[in-house]
Amino acid sequence: MTQRLCLVHYHEIGLKGKNRAIFENQLVKNLRRALKAFDVAAIARISGYVVVESADAHASEEMAAAIRRVPGVARVSLAYRCGLDEGDYVACAIRALGESGDFASFKVHARRSATTYERHSIDMNRLVGSALCEAFPDKKVDVHHPDVTVVVHVVQGSTYVYAASAPGVGGLPVGTAGKVVPLLSSGFDSPVATWMVGRRGATCVPVHFSGRPMTADTSEWLCQDIVDALAPSGVVGRLYVVPFGERQREISLAVPQSLRIIIYRRVMVQVAERIAHLEGAKALVTGESLGQVASQTLENIAAVDEAVSMPVLRPLIGSDKQEIIRRAQEIGTYDISCQTAPDCCTLFMPRRPETHARIAHVLEAWESFDHAAMVDELVERAEWRDFSQCPSYRPPRADEYRARHAELAGARKEGER
């Protein structure tokens, strides 16, 4: 019986050696989550691929498009699967090439993954190529630069035939690289940074710092929309929201105006680091791009990083704004980020922010208010919302979260005595 299915290709996973099965199993798990809206009959690993079968034995382009957005997927082919009968796979090849749209040239790439099939790949190429030349006499064969390549692959007792193939997002399956805590705003940069580390296999638990109660909660809703937009990739498991407006006002009254932004960010990364400890995360993530704004110079970045001991990942550090915007359009967050919303980034901004902060001046300003108590309070007031689209995320129980927070705050106070 011939059926049309989605043949999922991957690249990096194939290099994982003895750990390869772990990555493949996580990809299968993530695909099941991503395809909940479809009537899927089975998702299975075969040699070098993952096969997704639809219940009606006729996989659609819509299903293939959903698969392509899952990190770890390098390419998706709408393929026909049949047995080892030559007539069957030749008929599938004719059918696959006929569905390739407008083309002038083609070639056949046949191969077998095991020598148990008696026909050599060269013979398969000749057999299928000859049949395609008869079926499409107005098309020419071009083995070097064809418009369409018809692949005929014998693997594990079946033959997979396809010509239609489209690239996926690549990377590694979410859930294979640990947990990280991104600092998420409703702008362009941090959603892209969050998606990029998720594409490398990290489970993301972002923290949004709201200007509430000094501003409306619009930015919080936009951040939820951004997480929903990232749902096809399944990178976000929980969103934390920290009301920061009142504490920003306190900071603005206590520190020199030029250092406000740096002190804001030091408090923010310390809060994010505390939440990361509570979540069991191993790194923080920001959307900073070197030199893009005043707070993103090397000196200012170093002054912020000094406040935490956890690694801070900056996947956009070498990107310019146009590159970031293009990626935001690709992942579906651009239109949301275009909406203006007041948040903590718009509150109590200095007229002339420091661009090359000296660490001695920063530390002097840092000690001018009770920053440790402020961090304790902000973590205590953090709110959160869980998202079901990330199968690799396991939230801490609320009682455990509060107990661990109290333990960390108590240890901090004990250390100050």
CSV table of C-alpha atoms in Angstrom, one decimal:
chain,number,residue,atom,x,y,z
A,1,MET,CA,0.0,0.0,0.0
A,2,THR,CA,1.3,3.4,-1.0
A,3,GLN,CA,0.8,6.3,1.4
A,4,ARG,CA,1.9,10.0,1.5
A,5,LEU,CA,3.6,11.1,4.6
A,6,CYS,CA,6.0,13.7,6.0
A,7,LEU,CA,9.6,12.6,6.0
A,8,VAL,CA,11.5,14.7,8.6
A,9,HIS,CA,15.2,15.3,8.0
A,10,TYR,CA,17.7,16.5,10.6
A,11,HIS,CA,21.4,17.4,10.4
A,12,GLU,CA,23.0,18.1,13.8
A,13,ILE,CA,21.2,15.3,15.6
A,14,GLY,CA,22.9,12.9,13.2
A,15,LEU,CA,26.3,13.9,14.7
A,16,LYS,CA,25.4,13.1,18.3
A,17,GLY,CA,26.9,9.6,18.4
A,18,LYS,CA,25.8,7.5,21.3
A,19,ASN,CA,23.4,10.3,22.5
A,20,ARG,CA,21.6,10.5,19.2
A,21,ALA,CA,18.6,8.5,20.4
A,22,ILE,CA,18.0,11.1,23.2
A,23,PHE,CA,17.8,13.9,20.7
A,24,GLU,CA,15.6,11.9,18.3
A,25,ASN,CA,13.2,10.9,21.1
A,26,GLN,CA,12.9,14.5,22.2
A,27,LEU,CA,12.2,15.6,18.6
A,28,VAL,CA,9.4,13.0,18.4
A,29,LYS,CA,7.9,14.2,21.6
A,30,ASN,CA,8.1,17.9,20.4
A,31,LEU,CA,6.5,16.9,17.1
A,32,ARG,CA,3.6,15.3,18.8
A,33,ARG,CA,2.9,18.5,20.7
A,34,ALA,CA,3.3,20.6,17.6
A,35,LEU,CA,0.8,18.4,15.6
A,36,LYS,CA,-2.0,18.2,18.1
A,37,ALA,CA,-4.3,20.0,15.7
A,38,PHE,CA,-3.8,17.3,13.0
A,39,ASP,CA,-5.1,13.8,12.8
A,40,VAL,CA,-1.8,12.0,13.2
A,41,ALA,CA,-1.6,8.2,13.0
A,42,ALA,CA,2.0,7.7,14.0
A,43,ILE,CA,5.3,9.5,14.5
A,44,ALA,CA,8.3,7.1,14.4
A,45,ARG,CA,12.1,7.0,14.1
A,46,ILE,CA,13.7,5.2,11.2
A,47,SER,CA,17.3,5.2,10.1
A,48,GLY,CA,18.3,8.9,9.7
A,49,TYR,CA,14.7,10.3,9.6
A,50,VAL,CA,11.5,10.8,11.6
A,51,VAL,CA,8.4,9.7,9.8
A,52,VAL,CA,5.0,11.4,10.4
A,53,GLU,CA,1.9,9.5,9.2
A,54,SER,CA,-1.5,11.1,8.9
A,55,ALA,CA,-4.6,9.1,9.7
A,56,ASP,CA,-5.9,9.4,6.1
A,57,ALA,CA,-2.5,8.2,4.7
A,58,HIS,CA,-2.3,11.5,2.7
A,59,ALA,CA,-0.2,14.1,4.6
A,60,SER,CA,-0.9,17.7,3.7
A,61,GLU,CA,1.2,20.7,3.1
A,62,GLU,CA,-0.3,22.3,6.2
A,63,MET,CA,1.1,19.4,8.3
A,64,ALA,CA,4.5,19.8,6.7
A,65,ALA,CA,4.5,23.6,7.4
A,66,ALA,CA,3.8,23.0,11.1
A,67,ILE,CA,6.6,20.5,11.3
A,68,ARG,CA,9.1,22.9,9.6
A,69,ARG,CA,8.6,25.4,12.5
A,70,VAL,CA,9.8,22.9,15.2
A,71,PRO,CA,13.5,23.3,16.2
A,72,GLY,CA,15.6,20.3,15.3
A,73,VAL,CA,13.9,19.9,11.9
A,74,ALA,CA,16.3,20.7,9.0
A,75,ARG,CA,14.0,19.8,6.2
A,76,VAL,CA,10.6,18.2,5.5
A,77,SER,CA,9.7,16.2,2.5
A,78,LEU,CA,6.2,15.2,1.4
A,79,ALA,CA,7.1,11.6,0.5
A,80,TYR,CA,5.4,8.5,-0.8
A,81,ARG,CA,6.1,5.2,1.0
A,82,CYS,CA,5.7,1.9,-0.7
A,83,GLY,CA,7.3,-1.5,-0.6
A,84,LEU,CA,10.3,-2.8,-2.6
A,85,ASP,CA,8.4,-3.6,-5.8
A,86,GLU,CA,10.0,-1.8,-8.7
A,87,GLY,CA,6.7,-1.0,-10.3
A,88,ASP,CA,5.4,0.6,-7.1
A,89,TYR,CA,8.4,3.0,-6.5
A,90,VAL,CA,8.6,3.9,-10.2
A,91,ALA,CA,4.9,4.9,-10.1
A,92,CYS,CA,5.6,6.9,-7.0
A,93,ALA,CA,8.5,8.7,-8.7
A,94,ILE,CA,6.3,9.7,-11.6
A,95,ARG,CA,3.7,10.9,-9.2
A,96,ALA,CA,6.2,12.9,-7.1
A,97,LEU,CA,7.7,14.6,-10.1
A,98,GLY,CA,4.3,15.4,-11.5
A,99,GLU,CA,3.5,17.3,-8.3
A,100,SER,CA,6.7,19.4,-8.6
A,101,GLY,CA,5.1,22.3,-10.4
A,102,ASP,CA,6.8,24.2,-13.2
A,103,PHE,CA,10.3,22.8,-14.0
A,104,ALA,CA,12.5,22.2,-17.0
A,105,SER,CA,15.0,19.7,-15.8
A,106,PHE,CA,15.3,16.9,-13.2
A,107,LYS,CA,17.6,14.1,-12.0
A,108,VAL,CA,17.1,10.9,-10.0
A,109,HIS,CA,19.0,10.2,-6.8
A,110,ALA,CA,18.4,6.6,-5.7
A,111,ARG,CA,20.1,4.9,-2.8
A,112,ARG,CA,19.7,2.1,-0.4
A,113,SER,CA,20.6,2.0,3.3
A,114,ALA,CA,21.3,-1.7,3.4
A,115,THR,CA,22.6,-4.2,0.9
A,116,THR,CA,19.8,-6.6,1.6
A,117,TYR,CA,17.9,-5.1,-1.3
A,118,GLU,CA,19.4,-6.8,-4.4
A,119,ARG,CA,19.2,-3.9,-6.9
A,120,HIS,CA,22.2,-1.6,-6.8
A,121,SER,CA,21.6,2.2,-6.5
A,122,ILE,CA,23.0,2.7,-10.0
A,123,ASP,CA,20.5,0.3,-11.4
A,124,MET,CA,17.7,2.0,-9.5
A,125,ASN,CA,18.8,5.4,-10.9
A,126,ARG,CA,18.6,4.0,-14.5
A,127,LEU,CA,15.3,2.3,-13.9
A,128,VAL,CA,13.5,5.3,-12.4
A,129,GLY,CA,15.2,7.8,-14.7
A,130,SER,CA,14.2,5.9,-17.8
A,131,ALA,CA,10.6,5.8,-16.6
A,132,LEU,CA,10.6,9.5,-15.9
A,133,CYS,CA,12.0,10.3,-19.3
A,134,GLU,CA,9.1,8.4,-20.9
A,135,ALA,CA,6.5,10.0,-18.6
A,136,PHE,CA,7.9,13.5,-19.2
A,137,PRO,CA,9.4,13.6,-22.7
A,138,ASP,CA,9.5,17.4,-22.8
A,139,LYS,CA,11.8,17.6,-19.7
A,140,LYS,CA,15.5,17.1,-19.8
A,141,VAL,CA,17.8,15.3,-17.5
A,142,ASP,CA,20.5,17.5,-15.8
A,143,VAL,CA,22.6,15.7,-13.2
A,144,HIS,CA,24.5,18.8,-12.2
A,145,HIS,CA,22.0,21.6,-11.8
A,146,PRO,CA,18.5,20.2,-12.0
A,147,ASP,CA,15.4,22.1,-11.1
A,148,VAL,CA,14.0,19.1,-9.3
A,149,THR,CA,15.6,16.1,-7.7
A,150,VAL,CA,13.6,12.9,-7.3
A,151,VAL,CA,14.9,10.9,-4.3
A,152,VAL,CA,14.3,7.2,-4.1
A,153,HIS,CA,15.5,5.8,-0.8
A,154,VAL,CA,15.2,2.2,0.3
A,155,VAL,CA,15.4,2.0,4.1
A,156,GLN,CA,14.3,-0.6,6.6
A,157,GLY,CA,12.2,-2.6,4.2
A,158,SER,CA,10.3,0.3,2.6
A,159,THR,CA,11.0,2.7,-0.2
A,160,TYR,CA,10.5,6.5,0.3
A,161,VAL,CA,10.1,8.6,-2.8
A,162,TYR,CA,9.9,12.4,-2.9
A,163,ALA,CA,10.6,15.5,-4.9
A,164,ALA,CA,8.9,18.2,-2.8
A,165,SER,CA,11.1,19.3,0.0
A,166,ALA,CA,11.3,22.5,2.1
A,167,PRO,CA,13.8,23.7,4.8
A,168,GLY,CA,12.9,23.8,8.5
A,169,VAL,CA,14.3,26.0,11.2
A,170,GLY,CA,17.2,23.6,12.0
A,171,GLY,CA,18.9,23.6,15.3
A,172,LEU,CA,18.3,21.1,18.1
A,173,PRO,CA,15.1,19.9,19.8
A,174,VAL,CA,13.8,22.1,22.6
A,175,GLY,CA,14.6,20.3,25.9
A,176,THR,CA,18.0,18.9,25.0
A,177,ALA,CA,20.1,21.9,26.2
A,178,GLY,CA,18.8,22.6,29.7
A,179,LYS,CA,16.8,25.6,30.9
A,180,VAL,CA,17.4,29.3,30.6
A,181,VAL,CA,15.8,32.5,31.8
A,182,PRO,CA,15.5,35.3,29.1
A,183,LEU,CA,14.7,38.9,30.0
A,184,LEU,CA,11.7,39.4,27.7
A,185,SER,CA,10.3,42.8,26.6
A,186,SER,CA,7.6,43.5,24.0
A,187,GLY,CA,10.2,45.0,21.6
A,188,PHE,CA,11.9,43.3,18.7
A,189,ASP,CA,15.2,42.1,20.2
A,190,SER,CA,14.5,39.9,23.2
A,191,PRO,CA,11.8,37.7,21.5
A,192,VAL,CA,14.2,37.0,18.8
A,193,ALA,CA,17.0,36.2,21.3
A,194,THR,CA,14.5,33.9,23.2
A,195,TRP,CA,13.7,32.0,20.0
A,196,MET,CA,17.3,31.7,19.0
A,197,VAL,CA,18.4,30.0,22.3
A,198,GLY,CA,15.3,27.8,22.1
A,199,ARG,CA,16.3,26.8,18.6
A,200,ARG,CA,19.6,25.6,20.1
A,201,GLY,CA,17.6,23.2,22.4
A,202,ALA,CA,17.1,25.3,25.5
A,203,THR,CA,13.8,25.4,27.4
A,204,CYS,CA,13.0,29.1,28.0
A,205,VAL,CA,11.4,30.6,31.1
A,206,PRO,CA,11.3,34.3,30.3
A,207,VAL,CA,10.9,37.1,32.8
A,208,HIS,CA,9.1,40.4,31.8
A,209,PHE,CA,9.7,43.5,33.9
A,210,SER,CA,6.5,45.6,33.8
A,211,GLY,CA,6.3,49.3,34.6
A,212,ARG,CA,3.1,48.6,36.6
A,213,PRO,CA,1.8,50.4,38.6
A,214,MET,CA,3.5,53.5,37.1
A,215,THR,CA,2.3,52.3,33.6
A,216,ALA,CA,-0.5,50.3,32.2
A,217,ASP,CA,-0.2,46.5,31.9
A,218,THR,CA,-0.2,46.6,28.0
A,219,SER,CA,3.3,45.3,27.7
A,220,GLU,CA,2.4,42.3,29.8
A,221,TRP,CA,-0.3,41.3,27.3
A,222,LEU,CA,2.0,41.9,24.4
A,223,CYS,CA,4.5,39.6,25.9
A,224,GLN,CA,1.8,36.9,26.3
A,225,ASP,CA,1.0,37.5,22.6
A,226,ILE,CA,4.7,37.0,21.8
A,227,VAL,CA,4.8,33.7,23.6
A,228,ASP,CA,1.7,32.6,21.8
A,229,ALA,CA,3.4,33.6,18.5
A,230,LEU,CA,6.4,31.4,19.5
A,231,ALA,CA,4.0,28.5,20.3
A,232,PRO,CA,4.8,26.5,17.1
A,233,SER,CA,8.4,26.2,18.1
A,234,GLY,CA,7.5,25.2,21.7
A,235,VAL,CA,10.4,27.1,23.3
A,236,VAL,CA,8.6,28.8,26.2
A,237,GLY,CA,7.2,26.9,29.2
A,238,ARG,CA,6.4,29.7,31.7
A,239,LEU,CA,6.3,33.5,31.6
A,240,TYR,CA,7.1,35.5,34.8
A,241,VAL,CA,5.9,39.1,35.2
A,242,VAL,CA,7.6,41.3,37.7
A,243,PRO,CA,6.0,44.7,38.6
A,244,PHE,CA,9.0,47.0,38.6
A,245,GLY,CA,7.6,50.6,38.4
A,246,GLU,CA,7.7,51.6,42.0
A,247,ARG,CA,11.2,50.2,42.6
A,248,GLN,CA,12.4,52.1,39.5
A,249,ARG,CA,11.1,55.3,41.1
A,250,GLU,CA,13.1,54.5,44.2
A,251,ILE,CA,16.3,53.9,42.2
A,252,SER,CA,15.8,57.1,40.2
A,253,LEU,CA,15.8,59.1,43.4
A,254,ALA,CA,18.8,57.3,44.9
A,255,VAL,CA,21.4,57.1,42.2
A,256,PRO,CA,23.0,59.5,39.8
A,257,GLN,CA,20.8,60.2,36.7
A,258,SER,CA,23.4,59.0,34.2
A,259,LEU,CA,23.7,55.6,35.9
A,260,ARG,CA,20.0,54.8,36.3
A,261,ILE,CA,19.7,52.4,33.3
A,262,ILE,CA,22.7,50.4,34.5
A,263,ILE,CA,21.4,50.1,38.0
A,264,TYR,CA,17.9,49.2,36.7
A,265,ARG,CA,19.5,46.4,34.7
A,266,ARG,CA,21.6,45.2,37.6
A,267,VAL,CA,18.5,44.8,39.7
A,268,MET,CA,16.7,43.0,36.8
A,269,VAL,CA,19.5,40.5,36.2
A,270,GLN,CA,19.7,39.7,39.9
A,271,VAL,CA,15.9,39.1,40.0
A,272,ALA,CA,16.2,36.9,36.9
A,273,GLU,CA,19.1,35.0,38.4
A,274,ARG,CA,17.1,34.3,41.6
A,275,ILE,CA,14.2,33.0,39.5
A,276,ALA,CA,16.7,31.0,37.5
A,277,HIS,CA,17.9,29.3,40.7
A,278,LEU,CA,14.3,28.6,41.7
A,279,GLU,CA,13.6,27.1,38.3
A,280,GLY,CA,16.9,25.1,38.1
A,281,ALA,CA,18.0,27.2,35.0
A,282,LYS,CA,21.7,27.5,34.1
A,283,ALA,CA,21.9,30.8,32.3
A,284,LEU,CA,20.3,34.1,31.6
A,285,VAL,CA,19.5,35.5,28.1
A,286,THR,CA,19.2,39.1,26.9
A,287,GLY,CA,18.5,40.7,23.5
A,288,GLU,CA,21.4,43.1,23.6
A,289,SER,CA,23.3,44.0,20.5
A,290,LEU,CA,26.7,45.6,20.9
A,291,GLY,CA,26.6,49.4,20.6
A,292,GLN,CA,22.9,49.5,19.6
A,293,VAL,CA,21.9,51.8,22.6
A,294,ALA,CA,23.7,53.5,25.4
A,295,SER,CA,23.4,50.5,27.8
A,296,GLN,CA,24.9,48.1,25.3
A,297,THR,CA,28.5,49.3,25.2
A,298,LEU,CA,31.2,46.9,26.4
A,299,GLU,CA,31.8,48.9,29.6
A,300,ASN,CA,28.1,49.0,30.5
A,301,ILE,CA,27.6,45.3,29.7
A,302,ALA,CA,30.5,44.5,32.0
A,303,ALA,CA,29.0,46.7,34.8
A,304,VAL,CA,25.7,44.8,34.6
A,305,ASP,CA,27.3,41.3,34.4
A,306,GLU,CA,29.3,42.0,37.5
A,307,ALA,CA,26.0,41.8,39.5
A,308,VAL,CA,25.5,38.1,38.8
A,309,SER,CA,27.5,34.9,38.8
A,310,MET,CA,25.4,33.1,36.3
A,311,PRO,CA,26.4,33.1,32.6
A,312,VAL,CA,24.5,35.7,30.5
A,313,LEU,CA,23.9,34.6,26.9
A,314,ARG,CA,23.5,37.3,24.2
A,315,PRO,CA,22.7,35.6,20.9
A,316,LEU,CA,22.2,38.9,19.1
A,317,ILE,CA,25.4,40.6,20.2
A,318,GLY,CA,26.8,40.9,16.7
A,319,SER,CA,23.5,41.5,14.9
A,320,ASP,CA,22.2,44.8,13.5
A,321,LYS,CA,18.6,46.0,13.8
A,322,GLN,CA,17.7,45.1,10.2
A,323,GLU,CA,18.9,41.5,10.8
A,324,ILE,CA,16.9,41.3,14.0
A,325,ILE,CA,13.7,42.7,12.3
A,326,ARG,CA,14.0,40.2,9.5
A,327,ARG,CA,14.2,37.4,12.0
A,328,ALA,CA,11.2,38.8,13.9
A,329,GLN,CA,9.2,38.7,10.7
A,330,GLU,CA,10.2,35.1,10.1
A,331,ILE,CA,9.2,33.9,13.6
A,332,GLY,CA,6.0,35.8,13.7
A,333,THR,CA,6.7,38.4,16.5
A,334,TYR,CA,7.3,41.4,14.3
A,335,ASP,CA,3.7,42.7,14.1
A,336,ILE,CA,3.3,42.4,17.9
A,337,SER,CA,6.5,44.2,18.6
A,338,CYS,CA,5.5,47.0,16.3
A,339,GLN,CA,2.8,47.9,18.8
A,340,THR,CA,4.0,50.6,21.2
A,341,ALA,CA,3.4,50.0,24.9
A,342,PRO,CA,4.8,51.8,28.0
A,343,ASP,CA,6.8,49.5,30.2
A,344,CYS,CA,9.8,49.7,32.6
A,345,CYS,CA,12.1,50.7,29.7
A,346,THR,CA,10.2,54.0,29.3
A,347,LEU,CA,10.2,54.9,33.0
A,348,PHE,CA,12.5,57.5,34.6
A,349,MET,CA,15.0,57.5,31.7
A,350,PRO,CA,18.0,59.9,32.0
A,351,ARG,CA,18.5,62.7,29.6
A,352,ARG,CA,22.2,61.7,29.2
A,353,PRO,CA,22.8,58.1,30.1
A,354,GLU,CA,26.4,57.0,30.8
A,355,THR,CA,27.9,55.1,27.8
A,356,HIS,CA,31.2,54.1,29.3
A,357,ALA,CA,30.5,53.5,33.0
A,358,ARG,CA,33.4,53.0,35.5
A,359,ILE,CA,32.8,50.1,37.7
A,360,ALA,CA,33.8,52.0,40.9
A,361,HIS,CA,31.1,54.6,40.2
A,362,VAL,CA,28.5,51.9,39.5
A,363,LEU,CA,29.3,50.1,42.7
A,364,GLU,CA,29.1,53.3,44.7
A,365,ALA,CA,25.6,54.0,43.3
A,366,TRP,CA,24.7,50.4,43.9
A,367,GLU,CA,25.4,50.7,47.6
A,368,SER,CA,23.3,53.9,47.9
A,369,PHE,CA,20.1,51.8,48.4
A,370,ASP,CA,19.1,48.5,49.8
A,371,HIS,CA,19.3,46.5,46.5
A,372,ALA,CA,19.3,43.1,48.2
A,373,ALA,CA,15.9,43.7,50.0
A,374,MET,CA,14.5,45.1,46.7
A,375,VAL,CA,15.5,41.9,44.8
A,376,ASP,CA,13.8,39.8,47.6
A,377,GLU,CA,10.6,41.8,47.3
A,378,LEU,CA,10.5,41.8,43.5
A,379,VAL,CA,11.0,38.0,43.4
A,380,GLU,CA,8.3,37.6,46.1
A,381,ARG,CA,5.9,39.7,44.0
A,382,ALA,CA,6.6,37.8,40.7
A,383,GLU,CA,3.5,36.5,38.9
A,384,TRP,CA,3.5,33.7,36.3
A,385,ARG,CA,1.6,32.0,33.6
A,386,ASP,CA,2.3,28.5,32.3
A,387,PHE,CA,2.1,27.5,28.6
A,388,SER,CA,1.3,24.0,27.5
A,389,GLN,CA,3.2,24.2,24.1
A,390,CYS,CA,6.5,23.3,25.7
A,391,PRO,CA,6.5,19.6,26.5
A,392,SER,CA,10.0,19.7,28.0
A,393,TYR,CA,9.1,22.2,30.7
A,394,ARG,CA,8.4,21.0,34.3
A,395,PRO,CA,7.3,23.8,36.6
A,396,PRO,CA,8.3,23.9,40.2
A,397,ARG,CA,5.4,23.4,42.6
A,398,ALA,CA,4.1,26.7,44.0
A,399,ASP,CA,4.9,25.7,47.6
A,400,GLU,CA,8.4,24.5,46.7
A,401,TYR,CA,9.0,27.8,44.8
A,402,ARG,CA,8.0,29.9,47.8
A,403,ALA,CA,9.9,27.8,50.2
A,404,ARG,CA,13.1,27.9,48.0
A,405,HIS,CA,12.7,31.7,47.6
A,406,ALA,CA,12.5,32.1,51.4
A,407,GLU,CA,15.5,29.8,51.9
A,408,LEU,CA,17.6,31.9,49.4
A,409,ALA,CA,16.5,35.2,50.9
A,410,GLY,CA,17.3,33.9,54.4
A,411,ALA,CA,20.7,32.7,53.3
A,412,ARG,CA,21.4,36.2,51.8
A,413,LYS,CA,20.4,38.0,55.0
A,414,GLU,CA,22.4,35.5,57.1
A,415,GLY,CA,25.5,36.2,54.9
A,416,GLU,CA,25.2,40.0,55.5
A,417,ARG,CA,25.4,39.6,59.3
